CSV table of C-alpha atoms and ligand atoms in Angstrom, one decimal:
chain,number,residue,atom,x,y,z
A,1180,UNK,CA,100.2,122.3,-52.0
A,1181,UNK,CA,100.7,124.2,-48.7
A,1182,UNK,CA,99.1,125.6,-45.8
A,1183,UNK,CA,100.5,129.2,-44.9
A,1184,UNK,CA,99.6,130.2,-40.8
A,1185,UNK,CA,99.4,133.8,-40.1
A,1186,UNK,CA,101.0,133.9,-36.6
A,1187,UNK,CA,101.4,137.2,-34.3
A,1188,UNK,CA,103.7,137.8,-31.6
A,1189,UNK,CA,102.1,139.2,-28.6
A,1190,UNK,CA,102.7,140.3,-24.8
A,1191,UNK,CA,101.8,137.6,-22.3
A,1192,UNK,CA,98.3,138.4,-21.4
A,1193,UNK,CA,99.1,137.3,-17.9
A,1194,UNK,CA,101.7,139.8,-17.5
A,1195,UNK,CA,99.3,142.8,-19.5
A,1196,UNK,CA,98.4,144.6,-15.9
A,1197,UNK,CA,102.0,145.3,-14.8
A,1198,UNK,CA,103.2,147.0,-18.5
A,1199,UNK,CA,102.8,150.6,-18.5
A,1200,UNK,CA,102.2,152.6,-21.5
A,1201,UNK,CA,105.4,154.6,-21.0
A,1202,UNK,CA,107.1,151.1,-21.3
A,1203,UNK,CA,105.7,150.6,-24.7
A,1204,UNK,CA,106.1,153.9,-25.8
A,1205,UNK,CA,109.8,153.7,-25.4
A,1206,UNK,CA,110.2,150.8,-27.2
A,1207,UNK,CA,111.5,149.6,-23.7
A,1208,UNK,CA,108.6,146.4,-23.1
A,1209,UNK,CA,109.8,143.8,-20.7
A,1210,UNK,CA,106.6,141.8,-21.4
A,1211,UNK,CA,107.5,137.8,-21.9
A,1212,UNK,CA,106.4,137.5,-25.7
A,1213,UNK,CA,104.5,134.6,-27.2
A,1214,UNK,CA,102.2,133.4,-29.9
A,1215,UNK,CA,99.0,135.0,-30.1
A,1216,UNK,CA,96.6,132.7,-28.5
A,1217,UNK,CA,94.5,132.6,-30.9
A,1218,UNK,CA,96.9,131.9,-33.7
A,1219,UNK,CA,97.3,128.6,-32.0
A,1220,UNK,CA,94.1,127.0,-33.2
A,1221,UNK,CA,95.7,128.6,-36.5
A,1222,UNK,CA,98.7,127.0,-36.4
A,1223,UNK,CA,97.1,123.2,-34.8
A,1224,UNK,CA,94.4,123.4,-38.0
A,1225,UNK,CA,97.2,123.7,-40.4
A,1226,UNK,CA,99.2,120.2,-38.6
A,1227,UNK,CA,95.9,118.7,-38.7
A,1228,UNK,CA,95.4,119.5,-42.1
A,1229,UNK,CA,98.8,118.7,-43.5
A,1230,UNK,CA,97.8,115.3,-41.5
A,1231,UNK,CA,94.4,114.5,-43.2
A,1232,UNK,CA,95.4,116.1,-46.8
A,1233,UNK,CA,99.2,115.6,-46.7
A,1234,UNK,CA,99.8,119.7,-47.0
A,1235,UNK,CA,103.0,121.1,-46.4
A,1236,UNK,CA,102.6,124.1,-44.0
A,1237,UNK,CA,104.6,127.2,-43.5
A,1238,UNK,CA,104.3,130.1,-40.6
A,1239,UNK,CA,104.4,133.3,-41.5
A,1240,UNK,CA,105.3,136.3,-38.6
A,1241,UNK,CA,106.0,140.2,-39.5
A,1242,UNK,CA,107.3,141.0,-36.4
A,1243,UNK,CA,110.7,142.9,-35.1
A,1244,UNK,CA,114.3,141.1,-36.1
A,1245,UNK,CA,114.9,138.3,-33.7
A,1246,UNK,CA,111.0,137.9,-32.3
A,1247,UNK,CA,111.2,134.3,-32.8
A,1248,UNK,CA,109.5,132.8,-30.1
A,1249,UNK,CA,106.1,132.4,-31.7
A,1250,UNK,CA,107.1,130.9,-34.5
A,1251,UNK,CA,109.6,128.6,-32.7
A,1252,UNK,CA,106.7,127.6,-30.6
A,1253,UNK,CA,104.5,126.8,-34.1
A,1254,UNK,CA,107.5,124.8,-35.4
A,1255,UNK,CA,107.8,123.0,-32.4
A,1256,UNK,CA,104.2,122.0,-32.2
A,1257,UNK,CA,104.8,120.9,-35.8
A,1258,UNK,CA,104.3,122.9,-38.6
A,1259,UNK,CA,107.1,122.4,-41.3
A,1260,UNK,CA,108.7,125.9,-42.0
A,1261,UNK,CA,108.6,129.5,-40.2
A,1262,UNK,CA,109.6,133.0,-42.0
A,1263,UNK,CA,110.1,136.6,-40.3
A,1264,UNK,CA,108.9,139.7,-42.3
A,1265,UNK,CA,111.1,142.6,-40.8
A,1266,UNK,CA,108.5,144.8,-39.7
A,1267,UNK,CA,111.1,147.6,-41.1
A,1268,UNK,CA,109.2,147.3,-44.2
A,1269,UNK,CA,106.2,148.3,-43.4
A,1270,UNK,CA,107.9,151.9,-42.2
A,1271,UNK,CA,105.5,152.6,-39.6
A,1272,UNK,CA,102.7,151.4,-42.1
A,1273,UNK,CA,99.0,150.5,-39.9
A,1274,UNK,CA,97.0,147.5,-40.6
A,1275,UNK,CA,96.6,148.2,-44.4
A,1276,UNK,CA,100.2,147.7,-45.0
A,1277,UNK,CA,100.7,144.6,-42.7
A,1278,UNK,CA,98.2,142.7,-44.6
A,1279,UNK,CA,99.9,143.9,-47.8
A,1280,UNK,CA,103.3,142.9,-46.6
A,1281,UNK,CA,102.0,139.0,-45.1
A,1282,UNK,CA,100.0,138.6,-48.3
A,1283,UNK,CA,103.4,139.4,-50.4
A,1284,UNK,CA,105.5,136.5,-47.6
A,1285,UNK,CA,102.9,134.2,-49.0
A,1286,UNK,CA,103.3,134.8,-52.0
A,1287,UNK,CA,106.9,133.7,-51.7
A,1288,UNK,CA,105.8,130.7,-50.1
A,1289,UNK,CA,105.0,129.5,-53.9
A,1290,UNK,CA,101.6,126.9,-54.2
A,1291,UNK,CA,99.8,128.5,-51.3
A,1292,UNK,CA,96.0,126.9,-51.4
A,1293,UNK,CA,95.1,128.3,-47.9
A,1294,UNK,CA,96.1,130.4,-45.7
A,1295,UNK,CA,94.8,129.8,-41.9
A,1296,UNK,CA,94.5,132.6,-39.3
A,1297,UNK,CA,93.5,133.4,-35.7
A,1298,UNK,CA,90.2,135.3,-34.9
A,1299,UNK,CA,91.7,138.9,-33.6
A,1300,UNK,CA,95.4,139.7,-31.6
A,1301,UNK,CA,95.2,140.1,-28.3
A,1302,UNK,CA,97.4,143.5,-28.2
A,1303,UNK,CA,96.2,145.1,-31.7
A,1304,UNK,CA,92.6,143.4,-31.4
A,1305,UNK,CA,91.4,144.9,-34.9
A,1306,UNK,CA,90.4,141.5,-36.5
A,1307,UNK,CA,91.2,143.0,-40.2
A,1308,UNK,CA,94.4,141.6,-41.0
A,1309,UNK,CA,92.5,138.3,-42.6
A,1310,UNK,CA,90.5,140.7,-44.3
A,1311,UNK,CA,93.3,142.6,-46.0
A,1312,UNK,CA,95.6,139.9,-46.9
A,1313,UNK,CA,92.2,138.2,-48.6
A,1314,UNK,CA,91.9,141.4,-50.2
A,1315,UNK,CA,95.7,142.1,-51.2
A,1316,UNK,CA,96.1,138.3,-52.4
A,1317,UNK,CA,92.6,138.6,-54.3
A,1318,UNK,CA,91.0,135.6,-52.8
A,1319,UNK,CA,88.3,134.7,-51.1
A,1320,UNK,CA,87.8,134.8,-47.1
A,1321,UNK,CA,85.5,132.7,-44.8
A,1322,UNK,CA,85.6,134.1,-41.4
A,1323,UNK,CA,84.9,132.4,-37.7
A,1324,UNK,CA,85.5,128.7,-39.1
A,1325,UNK,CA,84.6,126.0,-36.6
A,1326,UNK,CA,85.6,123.2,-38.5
A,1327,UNK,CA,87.1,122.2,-41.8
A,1328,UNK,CA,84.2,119.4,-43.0
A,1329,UNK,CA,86.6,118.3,-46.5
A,1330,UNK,CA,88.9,119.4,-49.1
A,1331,UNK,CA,87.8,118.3,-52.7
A,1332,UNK,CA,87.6,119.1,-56.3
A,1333,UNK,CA,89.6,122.2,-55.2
A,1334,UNK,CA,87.5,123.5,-53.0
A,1335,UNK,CA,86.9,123.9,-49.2
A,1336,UNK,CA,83.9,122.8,-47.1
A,1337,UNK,CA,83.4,124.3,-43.9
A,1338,UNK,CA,81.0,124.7,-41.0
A,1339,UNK,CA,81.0,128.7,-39.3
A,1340,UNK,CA,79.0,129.6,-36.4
A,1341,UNK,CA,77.0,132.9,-36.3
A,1342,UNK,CA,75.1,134.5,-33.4
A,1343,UNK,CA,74.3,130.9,-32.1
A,1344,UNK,CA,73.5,129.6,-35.6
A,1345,UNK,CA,76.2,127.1,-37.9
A,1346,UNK,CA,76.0,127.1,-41.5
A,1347,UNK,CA,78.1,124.9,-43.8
A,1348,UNK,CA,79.8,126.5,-46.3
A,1349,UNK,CA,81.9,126.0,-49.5
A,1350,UNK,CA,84.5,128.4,-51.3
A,1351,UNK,CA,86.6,127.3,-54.7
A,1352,UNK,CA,90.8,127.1,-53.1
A,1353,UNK,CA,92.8,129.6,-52.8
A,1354,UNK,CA,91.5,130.6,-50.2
A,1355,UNK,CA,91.9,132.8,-46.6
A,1356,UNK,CA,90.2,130.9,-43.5
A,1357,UNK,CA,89.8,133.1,-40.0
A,1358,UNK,CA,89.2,130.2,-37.4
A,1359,UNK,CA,87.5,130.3,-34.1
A,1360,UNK,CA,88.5,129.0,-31.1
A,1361,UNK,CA,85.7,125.9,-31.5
A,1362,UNK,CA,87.8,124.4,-34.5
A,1363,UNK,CA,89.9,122.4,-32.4
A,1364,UNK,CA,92.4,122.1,-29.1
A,1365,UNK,CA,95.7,122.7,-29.9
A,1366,UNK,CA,98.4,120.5,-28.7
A,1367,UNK,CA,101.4,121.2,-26.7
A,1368,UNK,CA,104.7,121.1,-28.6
A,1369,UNK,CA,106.2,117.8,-27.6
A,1370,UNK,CA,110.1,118.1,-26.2
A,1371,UNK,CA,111.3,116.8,-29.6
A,1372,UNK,CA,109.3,119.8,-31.3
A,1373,UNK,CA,110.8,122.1,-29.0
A,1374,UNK,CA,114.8,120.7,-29.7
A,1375,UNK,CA,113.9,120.3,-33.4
A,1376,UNK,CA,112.2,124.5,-33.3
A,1377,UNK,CA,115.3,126.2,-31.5
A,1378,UNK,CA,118.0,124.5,-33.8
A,1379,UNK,CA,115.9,126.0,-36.7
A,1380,UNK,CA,116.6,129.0,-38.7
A,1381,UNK,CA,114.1,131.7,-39.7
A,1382,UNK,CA,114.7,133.3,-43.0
A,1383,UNK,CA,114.0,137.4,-42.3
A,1384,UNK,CA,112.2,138.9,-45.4
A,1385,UNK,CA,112.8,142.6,-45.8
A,1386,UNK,CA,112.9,145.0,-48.6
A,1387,UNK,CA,115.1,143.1,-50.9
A,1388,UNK,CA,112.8,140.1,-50.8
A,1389,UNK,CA,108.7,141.5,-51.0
A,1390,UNK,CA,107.9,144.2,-53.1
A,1391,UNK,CA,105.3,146.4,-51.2
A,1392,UNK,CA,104.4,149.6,-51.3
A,1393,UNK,CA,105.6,152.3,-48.9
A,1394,UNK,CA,103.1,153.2,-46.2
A,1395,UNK,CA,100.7,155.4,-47.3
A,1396,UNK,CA,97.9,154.9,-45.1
A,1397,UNK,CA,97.4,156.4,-41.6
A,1398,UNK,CA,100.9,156.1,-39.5
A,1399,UNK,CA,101.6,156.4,-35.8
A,1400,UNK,CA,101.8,160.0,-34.4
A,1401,UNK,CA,101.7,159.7,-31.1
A,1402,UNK,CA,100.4,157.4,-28.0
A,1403,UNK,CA,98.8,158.5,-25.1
A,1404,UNK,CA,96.9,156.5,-22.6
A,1405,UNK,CA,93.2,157.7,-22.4
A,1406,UNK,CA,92.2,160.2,-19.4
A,1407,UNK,CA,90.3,158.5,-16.5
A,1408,UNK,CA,87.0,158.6,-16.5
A,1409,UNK,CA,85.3,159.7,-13.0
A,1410,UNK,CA,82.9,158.4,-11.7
A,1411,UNK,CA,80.2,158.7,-9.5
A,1412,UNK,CA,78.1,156.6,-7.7
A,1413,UNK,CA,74.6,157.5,-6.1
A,1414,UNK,CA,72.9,155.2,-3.9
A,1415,UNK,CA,69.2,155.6,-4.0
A,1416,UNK,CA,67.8,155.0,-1.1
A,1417,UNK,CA,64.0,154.1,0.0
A,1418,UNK,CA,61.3,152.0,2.4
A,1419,UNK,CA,60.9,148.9,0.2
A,1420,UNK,CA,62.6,147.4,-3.0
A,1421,UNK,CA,59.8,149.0,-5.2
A,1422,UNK,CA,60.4,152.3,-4.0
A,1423,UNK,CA,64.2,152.3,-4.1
A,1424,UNK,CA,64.1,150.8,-8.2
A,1425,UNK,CA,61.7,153.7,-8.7
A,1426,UNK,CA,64.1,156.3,-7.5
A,1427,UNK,CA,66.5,155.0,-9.6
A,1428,UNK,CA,64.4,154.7,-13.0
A,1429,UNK,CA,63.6,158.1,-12.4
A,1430,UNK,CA,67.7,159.1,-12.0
A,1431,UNK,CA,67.9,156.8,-15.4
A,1432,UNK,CA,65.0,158.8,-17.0
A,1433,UNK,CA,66.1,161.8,-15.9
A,1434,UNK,CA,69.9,161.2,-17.5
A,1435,UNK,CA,68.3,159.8,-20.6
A,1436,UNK,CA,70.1,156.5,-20.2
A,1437,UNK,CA,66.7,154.8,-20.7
B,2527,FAD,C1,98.8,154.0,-37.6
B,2527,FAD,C2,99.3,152.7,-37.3
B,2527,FAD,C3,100.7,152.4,-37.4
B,2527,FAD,C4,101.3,151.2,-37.0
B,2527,FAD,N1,102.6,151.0,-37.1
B,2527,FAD,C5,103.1,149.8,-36.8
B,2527,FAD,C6,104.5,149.5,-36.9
B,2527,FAD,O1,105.3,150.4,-37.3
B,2527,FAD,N2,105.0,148.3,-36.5
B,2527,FAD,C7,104.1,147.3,-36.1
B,2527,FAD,O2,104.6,146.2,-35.9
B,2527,FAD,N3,102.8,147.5,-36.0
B,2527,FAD,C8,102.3,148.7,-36.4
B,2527,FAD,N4,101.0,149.0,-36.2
B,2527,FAD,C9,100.1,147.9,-35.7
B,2527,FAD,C10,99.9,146.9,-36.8
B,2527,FAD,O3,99.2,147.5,-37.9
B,2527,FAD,C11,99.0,145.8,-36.2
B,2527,FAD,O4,99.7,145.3,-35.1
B,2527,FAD,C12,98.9,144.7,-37.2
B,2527,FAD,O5,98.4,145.3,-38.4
B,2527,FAD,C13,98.0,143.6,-36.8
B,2527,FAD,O6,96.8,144.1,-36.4
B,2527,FAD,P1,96.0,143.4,-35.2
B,2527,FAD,O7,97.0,143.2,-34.2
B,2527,FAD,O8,94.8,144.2,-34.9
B,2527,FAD,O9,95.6,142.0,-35.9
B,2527,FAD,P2,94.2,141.3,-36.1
B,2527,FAD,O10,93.6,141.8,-37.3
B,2527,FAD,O11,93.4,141.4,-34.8
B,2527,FAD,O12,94.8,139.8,-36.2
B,2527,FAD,C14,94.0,138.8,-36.9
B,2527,FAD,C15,94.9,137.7,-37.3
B,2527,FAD,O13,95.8,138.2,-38.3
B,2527,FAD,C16,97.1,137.6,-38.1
B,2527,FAD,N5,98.1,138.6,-37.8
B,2527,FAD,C17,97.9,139.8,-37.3
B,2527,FAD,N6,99.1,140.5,-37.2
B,2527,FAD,C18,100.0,139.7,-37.7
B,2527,FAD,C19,101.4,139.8,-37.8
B,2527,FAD,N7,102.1,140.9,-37.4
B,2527,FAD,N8,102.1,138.7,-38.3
B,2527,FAD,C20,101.5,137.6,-38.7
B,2527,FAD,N9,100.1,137.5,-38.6
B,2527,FAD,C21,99.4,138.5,-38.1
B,2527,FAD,C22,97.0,136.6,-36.9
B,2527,FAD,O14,96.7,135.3,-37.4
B,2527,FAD,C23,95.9,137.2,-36.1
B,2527,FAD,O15,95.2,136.3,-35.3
B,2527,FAD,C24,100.4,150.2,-36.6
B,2527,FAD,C25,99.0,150.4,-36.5
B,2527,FAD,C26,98.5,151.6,-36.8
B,2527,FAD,C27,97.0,151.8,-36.7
């Protein structure tokens, strides 16, 4: 059985404040790319699995030709396999038709049990992707997992934290698993890892090889960065503290913020 990792490609976040959005309008991004952060705990949950279980595990990118880096960096920290899907196939297609397109790459992956993502990108930040590839694949999604208690009699048990509370949980394999941060510490590829990831070869899937259908949700138009807002500050001035937080619940009253 294997373990399919959804991993994005994203901007360094360090580097975020100097891209402009004229830069990524024109295609023209000098941003260093790497694996979405978050898709590490992804990717070190699927090694730690294929270690307890004895999983295979297989990364999964859709991504422009030659955007390799993030999945090098998962095969170097040690999952077994990596594909490309050529974003080309999603013709402009939104978030609909991404999750339509991975859930189709794992199908080609063959005995897929579970497939492992991050909580949210850090460029696209929608968190739906899990959602829709659960959705397109038909199976069932836990969301926010903190840690993966057991895997027996085909089905998962797993422990998920909600606004401060944890629940254990269990849900019948296959199965789509969004994990949180808390699930573990991923590990830094070790210098074999790296040698072993950038002598590897990443297959590119594209319209010959998934079968999805064309776009025909909402598509990029156009993309504008948002006007500034203005503005202003007013400094309410008084004799004492209690007259000075007066002033200003009246200003708050008065704008209907409270
Ligand atoms: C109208 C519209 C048109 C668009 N056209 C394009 C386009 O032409 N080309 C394009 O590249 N994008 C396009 N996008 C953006 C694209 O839909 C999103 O980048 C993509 O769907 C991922 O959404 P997200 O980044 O919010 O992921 P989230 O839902 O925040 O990600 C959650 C998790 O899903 C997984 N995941 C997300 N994206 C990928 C991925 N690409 N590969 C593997 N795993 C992933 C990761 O594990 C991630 O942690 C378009 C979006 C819209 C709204």
């Amino acid at each position: 059985m294997k373990v399919a990792v959804l991993i994005k490609q994203t901007p360094d976040t360090a580097e975020l404040p100097k891209v402009s959005v004229a830069e990524a309008q024109s295609g023209d991004l000098q941003a260093t790319m790497v694996i979405n952060p978050w898709d590490e705990f992804a990717a070190e949950e699927a090694i730690d699995l294929k270690e307890r279980f004895d999983f295979e595990t297989a990364a999964i990118s859709l991504g422009s030709e030659g955007e390799t880096d993030a999945l090098k960096h998962a095969l170097a920290m040690g999952v077994d396999s990596a594909v490309l899907v050529d974003e080309r196939i999603i013709d402009n297609g939104d978030e609909w038709t991404t999750a339509e397109a991975l859930a189709e790459a794992v199908k080609t992956e063959g005995d897929v049990a579970l497939v492992l993502t991050g909580k949210m990108s850090v460029d696209g930040n929608s968190g739906v992707i899990y959602a829709g590839v659960a959705c397109k694949l038909g199976w069932d999604l836990l969301v926010n997992v903190t840690k993966v208690v057991d895997i027996v009699d085909g089905k998962l048990i797993a422990e998920q934290v909600f606004e401060g509370g944890q629940e254990t949980v269990e849900a019948p394999l296959p199965l789509v698993v969004s994990v949180a941060k808390e699930i573990n510490e991923p590990r830094y590829p070790s210098f074999m890892g790296i040698r072993k990831a950038s002598r590897a070869k990443i297959p590119l899937l594209g319209n010959d090889d998934l079968r999805i259908r064309p776009a025909y949700a909402s598509h990029w138009r156009n993309l504008v960065k948002p006007e500034r807002e203005r503005v202003q500050a007013r400094i309410f001035d008084g004799d004492s503290v209690e007259e000075k937080a007066a002033r200003l619940a009246d200003a708050l009253l008065a704008e209907k913020v409270i």
